[in-house]
Coordinates of N, CA and C in Angstrom, one line a residue:
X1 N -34.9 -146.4 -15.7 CA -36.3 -146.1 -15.3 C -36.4 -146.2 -13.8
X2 N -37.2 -145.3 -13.2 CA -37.4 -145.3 -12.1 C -38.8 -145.7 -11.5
X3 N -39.0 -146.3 -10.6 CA -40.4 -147.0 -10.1 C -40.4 -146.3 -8.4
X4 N -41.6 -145.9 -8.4 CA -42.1 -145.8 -6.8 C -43.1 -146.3 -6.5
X5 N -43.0 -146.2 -5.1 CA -44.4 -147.2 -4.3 C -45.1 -146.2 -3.6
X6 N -46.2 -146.5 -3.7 CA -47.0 -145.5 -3.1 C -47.8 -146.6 -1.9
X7 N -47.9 -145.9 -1.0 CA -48.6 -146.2 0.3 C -48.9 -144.9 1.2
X8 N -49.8 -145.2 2.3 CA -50.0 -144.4 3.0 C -49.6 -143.7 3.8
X9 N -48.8 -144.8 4.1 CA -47.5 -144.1 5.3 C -45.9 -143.0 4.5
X10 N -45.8 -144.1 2.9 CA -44.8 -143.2 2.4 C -45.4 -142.7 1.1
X11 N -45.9 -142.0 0.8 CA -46.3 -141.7 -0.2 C -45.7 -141.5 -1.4
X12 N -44.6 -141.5 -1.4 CA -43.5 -141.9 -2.8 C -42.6 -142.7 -2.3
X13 N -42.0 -143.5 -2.7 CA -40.3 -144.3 -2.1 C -40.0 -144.9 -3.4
X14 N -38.7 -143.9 -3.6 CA -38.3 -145.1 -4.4 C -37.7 -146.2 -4.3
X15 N -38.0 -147.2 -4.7 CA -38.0 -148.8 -5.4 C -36.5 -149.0 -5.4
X16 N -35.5 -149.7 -5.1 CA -34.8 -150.6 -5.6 C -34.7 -151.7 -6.2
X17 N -33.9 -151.8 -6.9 CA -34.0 -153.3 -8.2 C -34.1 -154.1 -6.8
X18 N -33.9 -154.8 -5.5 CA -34.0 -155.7 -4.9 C -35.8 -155.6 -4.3
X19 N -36.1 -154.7 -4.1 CA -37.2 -153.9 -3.6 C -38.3 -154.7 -4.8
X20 N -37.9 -154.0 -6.0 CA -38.9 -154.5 -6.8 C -38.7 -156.2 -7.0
X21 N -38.1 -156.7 -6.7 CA -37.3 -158.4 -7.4 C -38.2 -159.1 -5.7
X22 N -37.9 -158.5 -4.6 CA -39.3 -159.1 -3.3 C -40.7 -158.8 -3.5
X23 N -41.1 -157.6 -4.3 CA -42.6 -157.2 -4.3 C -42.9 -158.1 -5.8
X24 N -42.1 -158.6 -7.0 CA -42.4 -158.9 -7.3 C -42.4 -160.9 -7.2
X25 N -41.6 -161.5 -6.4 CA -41.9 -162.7 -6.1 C -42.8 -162.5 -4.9
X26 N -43.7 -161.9 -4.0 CA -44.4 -161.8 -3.1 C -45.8 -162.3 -4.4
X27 N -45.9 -161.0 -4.9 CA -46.9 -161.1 -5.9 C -47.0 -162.1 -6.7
X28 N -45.9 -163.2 -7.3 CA -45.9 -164.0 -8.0 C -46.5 -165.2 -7.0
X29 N -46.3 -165.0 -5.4 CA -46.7 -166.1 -4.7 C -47.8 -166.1 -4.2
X30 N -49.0 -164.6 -4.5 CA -50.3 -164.5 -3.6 C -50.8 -164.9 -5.1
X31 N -50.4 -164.6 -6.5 CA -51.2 -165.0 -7.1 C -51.2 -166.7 -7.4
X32 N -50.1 -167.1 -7.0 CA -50.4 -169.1 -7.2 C -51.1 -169.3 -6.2
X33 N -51.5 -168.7 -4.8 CA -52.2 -169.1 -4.1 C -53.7 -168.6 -4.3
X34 N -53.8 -167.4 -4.7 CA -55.1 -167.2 -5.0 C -55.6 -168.5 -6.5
X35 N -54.7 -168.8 -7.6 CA -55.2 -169.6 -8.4 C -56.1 -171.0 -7.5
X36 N -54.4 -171.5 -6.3 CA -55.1 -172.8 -5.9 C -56.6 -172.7 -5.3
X37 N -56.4 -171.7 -4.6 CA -58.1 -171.3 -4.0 C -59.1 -171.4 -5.2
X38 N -58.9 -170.9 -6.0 CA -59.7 -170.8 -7.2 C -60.2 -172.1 -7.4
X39 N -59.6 -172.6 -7.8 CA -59.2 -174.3 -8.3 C -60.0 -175.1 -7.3
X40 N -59.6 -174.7 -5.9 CA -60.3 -175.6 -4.7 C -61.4 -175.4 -4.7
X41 N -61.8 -174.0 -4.4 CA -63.1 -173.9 -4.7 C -64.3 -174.5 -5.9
X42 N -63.9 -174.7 -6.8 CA -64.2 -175.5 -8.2 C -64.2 -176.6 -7.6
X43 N -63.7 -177.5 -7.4 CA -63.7 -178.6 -6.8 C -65.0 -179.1 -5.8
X44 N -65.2 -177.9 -4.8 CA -65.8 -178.4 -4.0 C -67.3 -177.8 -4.2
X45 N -67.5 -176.8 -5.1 CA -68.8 -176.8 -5.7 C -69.0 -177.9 -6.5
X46 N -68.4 -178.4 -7.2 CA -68.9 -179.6 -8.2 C -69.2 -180.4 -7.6
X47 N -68.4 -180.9 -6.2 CA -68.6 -181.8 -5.3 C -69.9 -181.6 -4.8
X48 N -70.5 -180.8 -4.5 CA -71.9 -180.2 -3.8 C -72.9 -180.9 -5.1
X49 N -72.5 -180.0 -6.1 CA -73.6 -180.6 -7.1 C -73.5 -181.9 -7.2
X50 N -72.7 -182.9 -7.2 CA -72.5 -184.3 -7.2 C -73.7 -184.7 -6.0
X51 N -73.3 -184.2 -5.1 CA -73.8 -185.3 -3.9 C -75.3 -184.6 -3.5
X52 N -76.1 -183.2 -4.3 CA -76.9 -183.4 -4.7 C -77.8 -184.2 -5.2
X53 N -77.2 -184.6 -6.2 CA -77.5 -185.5 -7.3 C -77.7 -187.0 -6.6
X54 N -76.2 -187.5 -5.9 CA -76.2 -188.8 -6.0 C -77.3 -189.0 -4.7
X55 N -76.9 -188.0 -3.8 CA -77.7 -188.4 -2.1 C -79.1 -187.6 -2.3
X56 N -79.5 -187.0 -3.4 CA -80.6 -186.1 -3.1 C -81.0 -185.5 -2.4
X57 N -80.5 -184.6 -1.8 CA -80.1 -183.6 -0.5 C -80.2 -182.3 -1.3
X58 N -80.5 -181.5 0.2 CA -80.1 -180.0 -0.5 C -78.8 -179.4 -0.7
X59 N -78.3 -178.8 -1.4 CA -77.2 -178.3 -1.5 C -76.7 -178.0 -0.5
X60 N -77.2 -177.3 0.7 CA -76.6 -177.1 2.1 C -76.8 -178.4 2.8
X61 N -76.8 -179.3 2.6 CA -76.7 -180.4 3.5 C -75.6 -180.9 2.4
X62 N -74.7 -180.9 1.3 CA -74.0 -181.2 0.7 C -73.2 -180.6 1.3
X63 N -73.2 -179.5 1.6 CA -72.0 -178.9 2.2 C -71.8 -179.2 3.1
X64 N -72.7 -179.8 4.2 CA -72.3 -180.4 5.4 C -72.1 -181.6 5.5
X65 N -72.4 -182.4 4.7 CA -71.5 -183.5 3.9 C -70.2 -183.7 3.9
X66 N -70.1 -182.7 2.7 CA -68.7 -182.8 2.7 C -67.5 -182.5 3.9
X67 N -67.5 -181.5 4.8 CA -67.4 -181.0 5.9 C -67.3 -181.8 6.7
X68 N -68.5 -182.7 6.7 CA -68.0 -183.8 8.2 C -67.5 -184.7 7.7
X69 N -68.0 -185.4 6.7 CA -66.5 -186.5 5.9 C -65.4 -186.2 6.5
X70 N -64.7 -184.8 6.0 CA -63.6 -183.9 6.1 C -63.1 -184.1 7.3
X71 N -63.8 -183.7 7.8 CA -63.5 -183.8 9.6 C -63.5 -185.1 9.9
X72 N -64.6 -185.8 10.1 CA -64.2 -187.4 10.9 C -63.3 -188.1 10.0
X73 N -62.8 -187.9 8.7 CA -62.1 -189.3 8.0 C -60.7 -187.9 8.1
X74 N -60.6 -186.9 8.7 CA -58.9 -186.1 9.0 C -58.6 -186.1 7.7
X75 N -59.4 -185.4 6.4 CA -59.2 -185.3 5.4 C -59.5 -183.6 4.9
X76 N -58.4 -183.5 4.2 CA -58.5 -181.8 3.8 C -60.4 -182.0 3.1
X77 N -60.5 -180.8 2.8 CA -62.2 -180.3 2.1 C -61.5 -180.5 0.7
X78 N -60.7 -180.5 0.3 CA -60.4 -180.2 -1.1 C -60.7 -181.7 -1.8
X79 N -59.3 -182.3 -0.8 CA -58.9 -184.1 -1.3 C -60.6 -184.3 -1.3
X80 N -61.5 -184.4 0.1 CA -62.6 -184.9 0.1 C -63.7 -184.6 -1.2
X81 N -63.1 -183.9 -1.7 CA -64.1 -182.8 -3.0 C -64.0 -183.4 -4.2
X82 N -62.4 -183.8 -4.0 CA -61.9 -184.6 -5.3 C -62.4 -185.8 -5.7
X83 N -62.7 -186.5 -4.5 CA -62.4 -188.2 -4.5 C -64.0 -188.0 -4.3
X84 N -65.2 -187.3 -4.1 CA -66.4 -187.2 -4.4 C -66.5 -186.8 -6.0
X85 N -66.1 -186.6 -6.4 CA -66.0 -186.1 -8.1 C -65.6 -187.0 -9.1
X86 N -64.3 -188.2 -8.6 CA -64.0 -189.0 -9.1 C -65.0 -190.3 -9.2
X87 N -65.8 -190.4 -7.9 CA -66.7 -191.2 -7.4 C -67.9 -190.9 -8.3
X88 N -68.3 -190.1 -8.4 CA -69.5 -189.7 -9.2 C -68.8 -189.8 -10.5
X89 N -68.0 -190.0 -11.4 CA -67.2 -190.4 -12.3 C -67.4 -191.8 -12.7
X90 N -67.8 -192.8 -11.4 CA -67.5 -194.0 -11.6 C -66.4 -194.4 -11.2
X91 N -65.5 -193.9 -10.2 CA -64.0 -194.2 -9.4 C -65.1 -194.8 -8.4
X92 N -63.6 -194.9 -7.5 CA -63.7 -196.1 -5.9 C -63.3 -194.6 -4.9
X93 N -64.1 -194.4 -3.8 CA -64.0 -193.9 -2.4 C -63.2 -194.4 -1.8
X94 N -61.9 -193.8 -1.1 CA -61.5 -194.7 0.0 C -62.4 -195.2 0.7
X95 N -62.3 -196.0 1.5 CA -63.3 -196.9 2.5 C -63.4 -195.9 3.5
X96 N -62.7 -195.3 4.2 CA -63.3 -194.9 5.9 C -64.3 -193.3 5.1
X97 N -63.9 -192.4 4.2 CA -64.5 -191.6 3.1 C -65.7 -191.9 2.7
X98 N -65.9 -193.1 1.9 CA -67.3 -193.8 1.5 C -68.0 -194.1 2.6
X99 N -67.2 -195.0 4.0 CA -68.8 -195.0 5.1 C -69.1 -193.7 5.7
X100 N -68.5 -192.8 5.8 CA -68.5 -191.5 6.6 C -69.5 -190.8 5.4
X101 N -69.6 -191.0 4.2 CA -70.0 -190.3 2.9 C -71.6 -190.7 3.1
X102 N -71.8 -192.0 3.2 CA -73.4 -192.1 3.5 C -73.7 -192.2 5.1
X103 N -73.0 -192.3 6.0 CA -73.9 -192.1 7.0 C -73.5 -190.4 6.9
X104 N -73.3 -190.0 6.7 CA -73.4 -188.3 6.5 C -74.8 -188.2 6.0
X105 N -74.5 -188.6 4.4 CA -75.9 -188.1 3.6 C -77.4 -188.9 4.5
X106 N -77.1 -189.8 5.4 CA -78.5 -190.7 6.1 C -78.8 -189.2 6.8
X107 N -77.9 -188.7 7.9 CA -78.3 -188.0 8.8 C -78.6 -186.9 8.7
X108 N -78.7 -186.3 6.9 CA -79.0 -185.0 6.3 C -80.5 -185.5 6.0
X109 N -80.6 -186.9 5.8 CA -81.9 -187.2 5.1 C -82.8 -187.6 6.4
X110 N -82.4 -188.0 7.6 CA -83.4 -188.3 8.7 C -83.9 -187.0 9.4

């Protein structure tokens, strides 16, 4: 069987079995990264709707929430999305996370 690739610049080429064996581990690796995005994303909406809930804020000040947590405690948006989700669960906040967590939500509410 023969496979070609079409692009703009070549408009047919044929494929070698190594050709196809790199386009197809490229592709096997944009889609685990698009999953984790997916995934992250999920995360950090629920987190919004949490700290909705818990700080009664607007959703966009949830997101700036979570954001400067992120930033002043040197924590990825994701980890911080998590450990807000677990927290609203009834888990424990790391400590420098939890104080950064309400003086965030004070300065969304003053």
């Amino acid at each position: 069987m023969t496979f070609f690739a079409l692009s703009q610049t070549h408009p047919l080429r044929l494929l070698s079995a190594t050709d196809l064996a790199n386009e197809c581990a490229r592709l096997e690796g944009e889609n685990a990264q698009l999953r984790r995005a997916v995934s992250s994303h999920a995360a950090v909406d629920q987190a919004i709707g949490a700290l909705v809930v818990l700080g009664r804020i607007a959703p966009e000040d949830a997101w700036r929430v979570l954001r400067d947590v992120s930033q002043h405690t040197n924590t990825k948006l994701r980890a911080v999305a998590e450990d807000v989700l677990k927290f609203a669960q009834g888990g424990a906040l790391p400590e420098p996370e939890r104080d950064e967590l309400w003086q965030a939500i004070e300065r969304c509410r003053g």
